[in-house]
PDB file of C-alpha atoms in Angstrom:
ATOM      1  CA  MET A 111      23.863  33.553 -83.004  1.00  0.00           C
ATOM      2  CA  TRP A 112      23.127  29.814 -83.086  1.00  0.00           C
ATOM      3  CA  TRP A 113      23.754  29.675 -79.352  1.00  0.00           C
ATOM      4  CA  ILE A 114      20.534  31.577 -78.618  1.00  0.00           C
ATOM      5  CA  GLU A 115      18.445  28.914 -80.380  1.00  0.00           C
ATOM      6  CA  HIS A 116      20.463  26.201 -78.653  1.00  0.00           C
ATOM      7  CA  SER A 117      19.913  27.827 -75.231  1.00  0.00           C
ATOM      8  CA  LEU A 118      16.179  28.145 -75.885  1.00  0.00           C
ATOM      9  CA  GLU A 119      15.974  24.456 -76.790  1.00  0.00           C
ATOM     10  CA  ASP A 120      17.722  23.547 -73.518  1.00  0.00           C
ATOM     11  CA  ILE A 121      15.288  25.737 -71.610  1.00  0.00           C
ATOM     12  CA  LYS A 122      12.318  24.039 -73.319  1.00  0.00           C
ATOM     13  CA  LEU A 123      13.725  20.543 -72.665  1.00  0.00           C
ATOM     14  CA  ASN A 124      14.041  21.389 -68.961  1.00  0.00           C
ATOM     15  CA  ASN A 125      10.449  22.696 -68.806  1.00  0.00           C
ATOM     16  CA  LEU A 126      11.683  26.190 -67.969  1.00  0.00           C
ATOM     17  CA  TYR A 127      10.340  27.943 -71.071  1.00  0.00           C
ATOM     18  CA  ARG A 128       7.782  30.610 -70.247  1.00  0.00           C
ATOM     19  CA  ILE A 129       4.984  31.426 -72.639  1.00  0.00           C
ATOM     20  CA  ARG A 130       3.824  35.024 -72.864  1.00  0.00           C
ATOM     21  CA  LEU A 131       0.235  34.317 -73.865  1.00  0.00           C
ATOM     22  CA  LEU A 132      -1.890  32.081 -71.671  1.00  0.00           C
ATOM     23  CA  LYS A 133      -3.217  29.067 -73.554  1.00  0.00           C
ATOM     24  CA  GLU A 134      -6.987  28.589 -73.616  1.00  0.00           C
ATOM     25  CA  GLY A 135      -8.277  26.467 -70.752  1.00  0.00           C
ATOM     26  CA  LEU A 136      -5.331  27.022 -68.407  1.00  0.00           C
ATOM     27  CA  LEU A 137      -5.627  28.647 -64.989  1.00  0.00           C
ATOM     28  CA  ASP A 138      -3.436  31.676 -64.310  1.00  0.00           C
ATOM     29  CA  PHE A 139      -1.826  31.457 -60.867  1.00  0.00           C
ATOM     30  CA  CYS A 140       0.665  34.276 -61.391  1.00  0.00           C
ATOM     31  CA  SER A 141      -1.775  37.150 -61.915  1.00  0.00           C
ATOM     32  CA  ASN A 142      -2.599  39.959 -59.492  1.00  0.00           C
ATOM     33  CA  ASP A 143      -6.251  39.660 -60.556  1.00  0.00           C
ATOM     34  CA  TYR A 144      -7.134  37.546 -57.498  1.00  0.00           C
ATOM     35  CA  LEU A 145     -10.854  38.177 -57.802  1.00  0.00           C
ATOM     36  CA  ALA A 146     -10.971  37.714 -61.613  1.00  0.00           C
ATOM     37  CA  LEU A 147     -12.472  41.167 -62.115  1.00  0.00           C
ATOM     38  CA  LYS A 148     -10.588  42.204 -65.272  1.00  0.00           C
ATOM     39  CA  ASP A 149     -12.854  40.060 -67.473  1.00  0.00           C
ATOM     40  CA  HIS A 150     -16.029  40.283 -65.394  1.00  0.00           C
ATOM     41  CA  PRO A 151     -18.925  41.420 -67.651  1.00  0.00           C
ATOM     42  CA  GLU A 152     -20.374  43.878 -65.104  1.00  0.00           C
ATOM     43  CA  VAL A 153     -16.981  45.509 -64.525  1.00  0.00           C
ATOM     44  CA  ILE A 154     -16.453  45.850 -68.273  1.00  0.00           C
ATOM     45  CA  GLU A 155     -19.956  47.287 -68.765  1.00  0.00           C
ATOM     46  CA  GLU A 156     -19.475  49.892 -66.014  1.00  0.00           C
ATOM     47  CA  SER A 157     -16.040  50.792 -67.390  1.00  0.00           C
ATOM     48  CA  VAL A 158     -17.520  51.454 -70.820  1.00  0.00           C
ATOM     49  CA  LYS A 159     -20.193  53.706 -69.251  1.00  0.00           C
ATOM     50  CA  VAL A 160     -17.532  55.705 -67.425  1.00  0.00           C
ATOM     51  CA  LEU A 161     -15.477  56.074 -70.623  1.00  0.00           C
ATOM     52  CA  ARG A 162     -18.517  57.345 -72.530  1.00  0.00           C
ATOM     53  CA  ASN A 163     -19.376  59.875 -69.818  1.00  0.00           C
ATOM     54  CA  TYR A 164     -15.923  61.116 -68.842  1.00  0.00           C
ATOM     55  CA  GLY A 165     -13.513  60.202 -71.625  1.00  0.00           C
ATOM     56  CA  LEU A 166     -10.198  58.418 -71.431  1.00  0.00           C
ATOM     57  CA  GLY A 167      -7.589  59.777 -69.045  1.00  0.00           C
ATOM     58  CA  SER A 168      -7.304  63.004 -67.120  1.00  0.00           C
ATOM     59  CA  GLY A 169      -5.261  64.956 -69.665  1.00  0.00           C
ATOM     60  CA  ALA A 170      -2.599  65.810 -67.090  1.00  0.00           C
ATOM     61  CA  SER A 171      -1.124  64.596 -63.836  1.00  0.00           C
ATOM     62  CA  ALA A 172      -3.092  65.299 -60.675  1.00  0.00           C
ATOM     63  CA  LEU A 173      -0.373  67.762 -59.666  1.00  0.00           C
ATOM     64  CA  VAL A 174      -0.901  69.922 -62.769  1.00  0.00           C
ATOM     65  CA  SER A 175      -4.616  69.851 -63.601  1.00  0.00           C
ATOM     66  CA  GLY A 176      -5.693  66.209 -63.731  1.00  0.00           C
ATOM     67  CA  TYR A 177      -7.210  66.018 -60.242  1.00  0.00           C
ATOM     68  CA  THR A 178     -10.978  65.766 -60.629  1.00  0.00           C
ATOM     69  CA  LYS A 179     -14.030  65.483 -58.405  1.00  0.00           C
ATOM     70  CA  HIS A 180     -13.892  61.731 -59.116  1.00  0.00           C
ATOM     71  CA  HIS A 181     -10.449  61.487 -57.534  1.00  0.00           C
ATOM     72  CA  LYS A 182     -11.806  63.309 -54.482  1.00  0.00           C
ATOM     73  CA  GLU A 183     -14.838  60.996 -54.317  1.00  0.00           C
ATOM     74  CA  LEU A 184     -12.570  57.943 -54.502  1.00  0.00           C
ATOM     75  CA  GLU A 185     -10.292  59.331 -51.779  1.00  0.00           C
ATOM     76  CA  ASP A 186     -13.338  59.966 -49.564  1.00  0.00           C
ATOM     77  CA  LYS A 187     -14.673  56.433 -50.112  1.00  0.00           C
ATOM     78  CA  LEU A 188     -11.271  54.859 -49.453  1.00  0.00           C
ATOM     79  CA  SER A 189     -10.844  56.952 -46.298  1.00  0.00           C
ATOM     80  CA  GLU A 190     -14.238  55.819 -45.058  1.00  0.00           C
ATOM     81  CA  PHE A 191     -13.441  52.186 -45.922  1.00  0.00           C
ATOM     82  CA  LYS A 192     -10.117  52.367 -44.053  1.00  0.00           C
ATOM     83  CA  SER A 193     -11.539  54.483 -41.173  1.00  0.00           C
ATOM     84  CA  THR A 194      -8.987  57.251 -41.728  1.00  0.00           C
ATOM     85  CA  PRO A 195      -9.517  61.023 -41.931  1.00  0.00           C
ATOM     86  CA  CYS A 196      -8.042  61.230 -45.451  1.00  0.00           C
ATOM     87  CA  CYS A 197      -5.881  59.479 -48.023  1.00  0.00           C
ATOM     88  CA  VAL A 198      -3.695  60.180 -51.046  1.00  0.00           C
ATOM     89  CA  LEU A 199      -3.979  58.367 -54.368  1.00  0.00           C
ATOM     90  CA  PHE A 200      -0.920  57.053 -56.213  1.00  0.00           C
ATOM     91  CA  GLY A 201      -0.686  55.527 -59.683  1.00  0.00           C
ATOM     92  CA  SER A 202       0.506  52.182 -58.283  1.00  0.00           C
ATOM     93  CA  GLY A 203       1.603  50.477 -55.087  1.00  0.00           C
ATOM     94  CA  TYR A 204       5.202  50.856 -56.214  1.00  0.00           C
ATOM     95  CA  LEU A 205       4.770  54.628 -56.516  1.00  0.00           C
ATOM     96  CA  ALA A 206       2.993  54.746 -53.151  1.00  0.00           C
ATOM     97  CA  ASN A 207       5.951  53.132 -51.396  1.00  0.00           C
ATOM     98  CA  LEU A 208       8.559  55.183 -53.268  1.00  0.00           C
ATOM     99  CA  GLY A 209       6.615  58.371 -52.619  1.00  0.00           C
ATOM    100  CA  THR A 210       5.931  57.778 -48.930  1.00  0.00           C
ATOM    101  CA  ILE A 211       8.743  55.911 -47.177  1.00  0.00           C
ATOM    102  CA  PRO A 212      11.510  58.418 -48.127  1.00  0.00           C
ATOM    103  CA  ILE A 213       9.335  61.238 -46.757  1.00  0.00           C
ATOM    104  CA  LEU A 214       8.963  59.543 -43.379  1.00  0.00           C
ATOM    105  CA  VAL A 215      12.649  58.700 -42.863  1.00  0.00           C
ATOM    106  CA  GLY A 216      15.949  59.782 -44.348  1.00  0.00           C
ATOM    107  CA  GLU A 217      19.621  60.154 -43.558  1.00  0.00           C
ATOM    108  CA  GLY A 218      20.210  59.831 -39.815  1.00  0.00           C
ATOM    109  CA  ASP A 219      17.113  57.674 -39.310  1.00  0.00           C
ATOM    110  CA  LEU A 220      16.588  53.939 -38.804  1.00  0.00           C
ATOM    111  CA  LEU A 221      14.373  51.704 -40.905  1.00  0.00           C
ATOM    112  CA  LEU A 222      13.540  48.092 -39.983  1.00  0.00           C
ATOM    113  CA  SER A 223      12.118  45.933 -42.773  1.00  0.00           C
ATOM    114  CA  ASP A 224      10.838  42.342 -42.866  1.00  0.00           C
ATOM    115  CA  GLU A 225      13.106  40.220 -45.077  1.00  0.00           C
ATOM    116  CA  LEU A 226      10.182  39.136 -47.298  1.00  0.00           C
ATOM    117  CA  ASN A 227       8.757  42.605 -47.919  1.00  0.00           C
ATOM    118  CA  HIS A 228       7.766  43.389 -51.498  1.00  0.00           C
ATOM    119  CA  ALA A 229      10.471  44.654 -53.875  1.00  0.00           C
ATOM    120  CA  SER A 230       8.801  48.081 -53.982  1.00  0.00           C
ATOM    121  CA  ILE A 231       9.334  48.428 -50.230  1.00  0.00           C
ATOM    122  CA  ILE A 232      12.973  47.392 -50.589  1.00  0.00           C
ATOM    123  CA  ASP A 233      13.491  50.010 -53.328  1.00  0.00           C
ATOM    124  CA  ALA A 234      11.809  52.678 -51.189  1.00  0.00           C
ATOM    125  CA  CYS A 235      13.990  51.769 -48.197  1.00  0.00           C
ATOM    126  CA  ARG A 236      17.122  52.210 -50.318  1.00  0.00           C
ATOM    127  CA  LEU A 237      15.832  55.491 -51.711  1.00  0.00           C
ATOM    128  CA  SER A 238      15.206  56.858 -48.210  1.00  0.00           C
ATOM    129  CA  LYS A 239      18.939  56.894 -47.330  1.00  0.00           C
ATOM    130  CA  ALA A 240      18.022  55.768 -43.804  1.00  0.00           C
ATOM    131  CA  LYS A 241      20.044  53.029 -42.100  1.00  0.00           C
ATOM    132  CA  VAL A 242      18.173  49.859 -43.141  1.00  0.00           C
ATOM    133  CA  LEU A 243      18.157  46.780 -40.932  1.00  0.00           C
ATOM    134  CA  VAL A 244      16.342  43.675 -42.130  1.00  0.00           C
ATOM    135  CA  TYR A 245      14.706  41.422 -39.561  1.00  0.00           C
ATOM    136  CA  LYS A 246      14.005  37.739 -40.166  1.00  0.00           C
ATOM    137  CA  HIS A 247      10.605  37.058 -41.707  1.00  0.00           C
ATOM    138  CA  ARG A 248       7.887  37.477 -39.077  1.00  0.00           C
ATOM    139  CA  ASN A 249      10.494  36.954 -36.367  1.00  0.00           C
ATOM    140  CA  TYR A 250       9.462  39.652 -33.914  1.00  0.00           C
ATOM    141  CA  GLN A 251      12.006  38.576 -31.311  1.00  0.00           C
ATOM    142  CA  HIS A 252      14.706  39.412 -33.872  1.00  0.00           C
ATOM    143  CA  LEU A 253      12.995  42.755 -34.510  1.00  0.00           C
ATOM    144  CA  GLU A 254      12.962  43.481 -30.769  1.00  0.00           C
ATOM    145  CA  GLU A 255      16.679  42.637 -30.518  1.00  0.00           C
ATOM    146  CA  LEU A 256      17.476  45.049 -33.363  1.00  0.00           C
ATOM    147  CA  LEU A 257      15.353  47.783 -31.787  1.00  0.00           C
ATOM    148  CA  SER A 258      16.998  47.254 -28.386  1.00  0.00           C
ATOM    149  CA  SER A 259      20.462  47.457 -29.934  1.00  0.00           C
ATOM    150  CA  TYR A 260      20.054  50.277 -32.468  1.00  0.00           C
ATOM    151  CA  ARG A 261      16.986  52.465 -31.817  1.00  0.00           C
ATOM    152  CA  LYS A 262      18.708  54.775 -29.320  1.00  0.00           C
ATOM    153  CA  ASP A 263      21.301  55.815 -31.915  1.00  0.00           C
ATOM    154  CA  TYR A 264      18.810  57.274 -34.408  1.00  0.00           C
ATOM    155  CA  ARG A 265      16.550  60.287 -34.581  1.00  0.00           C
ATOM    156  CA  ARG A 266      13.470  58.683 -36.130  1.00  0.00           C
ATOM    157  CA  CYS A 267      12.623  55.030 -36.666  1.00  0.00           C
ATOM    158  CA  LEU A 268      10.237  53.320 -39.083  1.00  0.00           C
ATOM    159  CA  ILE A 269       9.158  49.678 -38.973  1.00  0.00           C
ATOM    160  CA  VAL A 270       7.956  48.534 -42.416  1.00  0.00           C
ATOM    161  CA  THR A 271       5.938  45.446 -43.277  1.00  0.00           C
ATOM    162  CA  ASP A 272       3.521  43.991 -45.764  1.00  0.00           C
ATOM    163  CA  THR A 273       0.265  42.899 -44.149  1.00  0.00           C
ATOM    164  CA  VAL A 274      -0.070  39.889 -46.457  1.00  0.00           C
ATOM    165  CA  PHE A 275       3.242  38.845 -47.987  1.00  0.00           C
ATOM    166  CA  SER A 276       2.816  38.460 -51.729  1.00  0.00           C
ATOM    167  CA  MET A 277       5.097  35.467 -52.281  1.00  0.00           C
ATOM    168  CA  ASP A 278       3.666  33.025 -49.754  1.00  0.00           C
ATOM    169  CA  GLY A 279       0.530  34.594 -48.276  1.00  0.00           C
ATOM    170  CA  ASP A 280       1.889  34.861 -44.714  1.00  0.00           C
ATOM    171  CA  ILE A 281       0.209  37.493 -42.565  1.00  0.00           C
ATOM    172  CA  ALA A 282       2.125  39.943 -40.372  1.00  0.00           C
ATOM    173  CA  ASP A 283       1.259  40.209 -36.681  1.00  0.00           C
ATOM    174  CA  ILE A 284       0.188  43.855 -36.704  1.00  0.00           C
ATOM    175  CA  ARG A 285      -0.641  43.942 -32.969  1.00  0.00           C
ATOM    176  CA  THR A 286       2.894  42.882 -32.046  1.00  0.00           C
ATOM    177  CA  LEU A 287       4.403  45.373 -34.492  1.00  0.00           C
ATOM    178  CA  LYS A 288       2.197  48.139 -33.073  1.00  0.00           C
ATOM    179  CA  ARG A 289       3.313  47.253 -29.542  1.00  0.00           C
ATOM    180  CA  TYR A 290       6.998  47.478 -30.533  1.00  0.00           C
ATOM    181  CA  ALA A 291       6.393  50.727 -32.398  1.00  0.00           C
ATOM    182  CA  GLU A 292       4.879  52.248 -29.259  1.00  0.00           C
ATOM    183  CA  GLU A 293       7.488  50.794 -26.902  1.00  0.00           C
ATOM    184  CA  PHE A 294      10.456  52.010 -28.974  1.00  0.00           C
ATOM    185  CA  ASP A 295       8.918  55.289 -30.226  1.00  0.00           C
ATOM    186  CA  CYS A 296       8.787  54.207 -33.882  1.00  0.00           C
ATOM    187  CA  MET A 297       6.448  54.852 -36.750  1.00  0.00           C
ATOM    188  CA  LEU A 298       4.775  51.766 -38.256  1.00  0.00           C
ATOM    189  CA  TYR A 299       4.280  51.600 -42.033  1.00  0.00           C
ATOM    190  CA  ILE A 300       1.965  48.851 -43.264  1.00  0.00           C
ATOM    191  CA  ASP A 301       1.639  48.031 -46.976  1.00  0.00           C
ATOM    192  CA  GLU A 302      -1.831  46.584 -47.523  1.00  0.00           C
ATOM    193  CA  ALA A 303      -1.540  46.093 -51.288  1.00  0.00           C
ATOM    194  CA  HIS A 304      -2.218  42.370 -50.989  1.00  0.00           C
ATOM    195  CA  ALA A 305      -4.577  42.595 -48.020  1.00  0.00           C
ATOM    196  CA  THR A 306      -7.196  45.247 -48.763  1.00  0.00           C
ATOM    197  CA  GLY A 307     -10.491  43.707 -49.819  1.00  0.00           C
ATOM    198  CA  VAL A 308      -9.269  40.137 -49.479  1.00  0.00           C
TER     199      VAL A 308
END
Protein backbone atom coordinates (compact mmCIF):
# COMPACT_ATOMS: atom_id res chain seq x y z
CA MET A 1 0.00 0.00 0.00
CA TRP A 2 2.93 2.30 -0.83
CA TRP A 3 0.60 4.38 -2.98
CA ILE A 4 -1.23 5.72 0.08
CA GLU A 5 2.00 7.18 1.50
CA HIS A 6 2.90 8.51 -1.94
CA SER A 7 -0.54 10.16 -2.31
CA LEU A 8 -0.25 11.73 1.14
CA GLU A 9 3.15 13.18 0.25
CA ASP A 10 1.68 14.71 -2.92
CA ILE A 11 -1.15 16.20 -0.89
CA LYS A 12 1.34 17.70 1.60
CA LEU A 13 3.54 19.10 -1.19
CA ASN A 14 0.49 20.84 -2.69
CA ASN A 15 -0.50 22.33 0.69
CA LEU A 16 -3.74 20.35 0.69
CA TYR A 17 -3.04 18.25 3.79
CA ARG A 18 -5.53 18.88 6.57
CA ILE A 19 -4.52 18.55 10.19
CA ARG A 20 -7.09 17.22 12.64
CA LEU A 21 -5.80 19.02 15.72
CA LEU A 22 -5.45 22.79 15.65
CA LYS A 23 -1.89 23.91 16.35
CA GLU A 24 -1.38 26.29 19.27
CA GLY A 25 -1.57 29.94 18.28
CA LEU A 26 -3.60 29.45 15.10
CA LEU A 27 -7.04 30.95 14.52
CA ASP A 28 -9.85 28.56 13.63
CA PHE A 29 -11.95 29.93 10.76
CA CYS A 30 -13.84 26.71 10.05
CA SER A 31 -15.62 26.30 13.39
CA ASN A 32 -19.30 26.86 14.13
CA ASP A 33 -18.28 28.45 17.45
CA TYR A 34 -18.62 31.99 16.05
CA LEU A 35 -18.80 33.61 19.46
CA ALA A 36 -15.98 31.50 21.00
CA LEU A 37 -18.24 30.27 23.78
CA LYS A 38 -17.05 26.64 23.99
CA ASP A 39 -13.93 27.66 25.94
CA HIS A 40 -15.35 30.69 27.74
CA PRO A 41 -14.67 30.34 31.50
CA GLU A 42 -18.15 31.53 32.57
CA VAL A 43 -19.87 29.10 30.19
CA ILE A 44 -17.72 26.24 31.48
CA GLU A 45 -18.40 27.21 35.11
CA GLU A 46 -22.18 27.33 34.57
CA SER A 47 -22.07 24.02 32.70
CA VAL A 48 -20.32 22.35 35.62
CA LYS A 49 -22.97 23.73 38.02
CA VAL A 50 -25.76 22.32 35.85
CA LEU A 51 -24.03 18.92 35.68
CA ARG A 52 -23.68 18.81 39.46
CA ASN A 53 -27.34 19.72 40.00
CA TYR A 54 -29.01 17.71 37.25
CA GLY A 55 -26.59 15.02 36.11
CA LEU A 56 -25.45 14.16 32.62
CA GLY A 57 -28.10 13.47 30.01
CA SER A 58 -31.82 12.86 30.22
CA GLY A 59 -31.72 9.06 30.40
CA ALA A 60 -34.11 8.72 27.46
CA SER A 61 -35.33 10.56 24.40
CA ALA A 62 -37.85 13.34 24.94
CA LEU A 63 -40.46 11.14 23.25
CA VAL A 64 -40.09 8.37 25.85
CA SER A 65 -39.39 10.02 29.21
CA GLY A 66 -36.50 12.43 28.72
CA TYR A 67 -38.56 15.62 28.40
CA THR A 68 -38.01 17.67 31.54
CA LYS A 69 -39.14 20.99 32.98
CA HIS A 70 -35.83 22.39 31.71
CA HIS A 71 -36.76 21.54 28.13
CA LYS A 72 -40.08 23.32 28.65
CA GLU A 73 -38.34 26.36 30.15
CA LEU A 74 -35.95 26.51 27.19
CA GLU A 75 -38.84 26.21 24.71
CA ASP A 76 -40.67 29.04 26.51
CA LYS A 77 -37.58 31.28 26.45
CA LEU A 78 -36.90 30.55 22.78
CA SER A 79 -40.55 31.23 21.91
CA GLU A 80 -40.39 34.56 23.71
CA PHE A 81 -37.08 35.42 22.01
CA LYS A 82 -38.52 34.60 18.57
CA SER A 83 -41.96 36.15 19.34
CA THR A 84 -43.78 32.90 18.57
CA PRO A 85 -46.51 31.14 20.56
CA CYS A 86 -44.44 27.95 20.93
CA CYS A 87 -41.51 25.97 19.57
CA VAL A 88 -40.15 22.43 19.35
CA LEU A 89 -36.62 21.42 20.28
CA PHE A 90 -34.51 19.17 18.05
CA GLY A 91 -31.11 17.62 18.74
CA SER A 92 -29.50 19.54 15.86
CA GLY A 93 -30.30 21.82 12.94
CA TYR A 94 -29.96 18.83 10.63
CA LEU A 95 -32.63 16.95 12.58
CA ALA A 96 -34.84 20.05 12.65
CA ASN A 97 -34.83 20.29 8.86
CA LEU A 98 -35.26 16.54 8.33
CA GLY A 99 -38.06 16.43 10.89
CA THR A 100 -39.97 19.47 9.65
CA ILE A 101 -39.76 19.92 5.88
CA PRO A 102 -41.14 16.43 5.00
CA ILE A 103 -44.11 17.10 7.30
CA LEU A 104 -44.99 20.33 5.50
CA VAL A 105 -44.79 18.97 1.94
CA GLY A 106 -44.75 15.57 0.30
CA GLU A 107 -45.65 13.76 -2.89
CA GLY A 108 -47.84 15.96 -5.08
CA ASP A 109 -46.43 19.18 -3.61
CA LEU A 110 -43.89 21.73 -4.86
CA LEU A 111 -40.77 22.82 -3.03
CA LEU A 112 -38.58 25.75 -4.15
CA SER A 113 -35.09 25.91 -2.65
CA ASP A 114 -32.25 28.44 -2.97
CA GLU A 115 -29.27 26.82 -4.71
CA LEU A 116 -26.93 27.66 -1.80
CA ASN A 117 -29.13 26.30 0.98
CA HIS A 118 -27.39 24.20 3.62
CA ALA A 119 -26.90 20.48 2.91
CA SER A 120 -29.39 19.60 5.66
CA ILE A 121 -32.10 21.50 3.77
CA ILE A 122 -31.18 19.71 0.54
CA ASP A 123 -31.42 16.32 2.30
CA ALA A 124 -34.79 17.27 3.81
CA CYS A 125 -36.09 18.38 0.41
CA ARG A 126 -35.15 15.01 -1.08
CA LEU A 127 -36.72 13.18 1.85
CA SER A 128 -40.00 15.05 1.41
CA LYS A 129 -40.71 13.44 -2.00
CA ALA A 130 -42.10 16.79 -3.19
CA LYS A 131 -41.17 18.11 -6.63
CA VAL A 132 -38.02 20.17 -5.90
CA LEU A 133 -37.10 23.16 -8.03
CA VAL A 134 -33.91 25.05 -7.25
CA TYR A 135 -33.80 28.78 -7.89
CA LYS A 136 -30.58 30.70 -8.50
CA HIS A 137 -28.97 32.03 -5.33
CA ARG A 138 -30.91 35.05 -4.07
CA ASN A 139 -32.33 35.54 -7.55
CA TYR A 140 -35.95 36.30 -6.69
CA GLN A 141 -36.88 37.04 -10.30
CA HIS A 142 -35.94 33.43 -11.09
CA LEU A 143 -38.03 32.29 -8.12
CA GLU A 144 -41.00 34.30 -9.39
CA GLU A 145 -40.63 32.76 -12.86
CA LEU A 146 -40.65 29.25 -11.37
CA LEU A 147 -43.69 30.06 -9.23
CA SER A 148 -45.53 31.55 -12.23
CA SER A 149 -44.79 28.46 -14.32
CA TYR A 150 -45.29 25.64 -11.81
CA ARG A 151 -47.29 26.69 -8.72
CA LYS A 152 -50.72 26.09 -10.29
CA ASP A 153 -49.91 22.42 -10.90
CA TYR A 154 -49.34 21.52 -7.23
CA ARG A 155 -51.46 21.16 -4.14
CA ARG A 156 -49.15 22.78 -1.59
CA CYS A 157 -45.99 24.81 -2.10
CA LEU A 158 -43.05 25.53 0.21
CA ILE A 159 -40.32 28.10 -0.38
CA VAL A 160 -37.18 27.20 1.62
CA THR A 161 -34.21 29.40 2.42
CA ASP A 162 -31.43 29.97 4.88
CA THR A 163 -31.54 33.43 6.43
CA VAL A 164 -27.75 33.71 6.51
CA PHE A 165 -26.06 31.37 4.04
CA SER A 166 -23.33 29.44 5.83
CA MET A 167 -20.76 29.32 3.03
CA ASP A 168 -20.49 33.00 2.17
CA GLY A 169 -22.55 34.94 4.72
CA ASP A 170 -25.09 36.28 2.20
CA ILE A 171 -28.44 37.25 3.69
CA ALA A 172 -31.78 36.28 2.15
CA ASP A 173 -34.34 38.98 1.40
CA ILE A 174 -37.08 37.71 3.71
CA ARG A 175 -39.53 40.51 2.83
CA THR A 176 -39.42 39.60 -0.86
CA LEU A 177 -39.79 35.90 -0.08
CA LYS A 178 -42.75 36.65 2.20
CA ARG A 179 -44.39 38.70 -0.56
CA TYR A 180 -44.03 35.83 -3.06
CA ALA A 181 -45.28 33.32 -0.50
CA GLU A 182 -48.43 35.40 -0.01
CA GLU A 183 -48.92 36.14 -3.70
CA PHE A 184 -48.59 32.49 -4.78
CA ASP A 185 -50.24 30.89 -1.71
CA CYS A 186 -47.05 29.21 -0.47
CA MET A 187 -45.62 28.40 2.91
CA LEU A 188 -42.24 30.00 3.71
CA TYR A 189 -39.66 27.98 5.65
CA ILE A 190 -36.70 29.95 6.99
CA ASP A 191 -33.67 28.20 8.51
CA GLU A 192 -32.11 30.60 11.02
CA ALA A 193 -29.31 28.30 12.18
CA HIS A 194 -26.65 30.80 11.16
CA ALA A 195 -28.67 33.92 11.91
CA THR A 196 -30.13 33.59 15.40
CA GLY A 197 -28.18 35.62 17.94
CA VAL A 198 -25.71 36.97 15.40
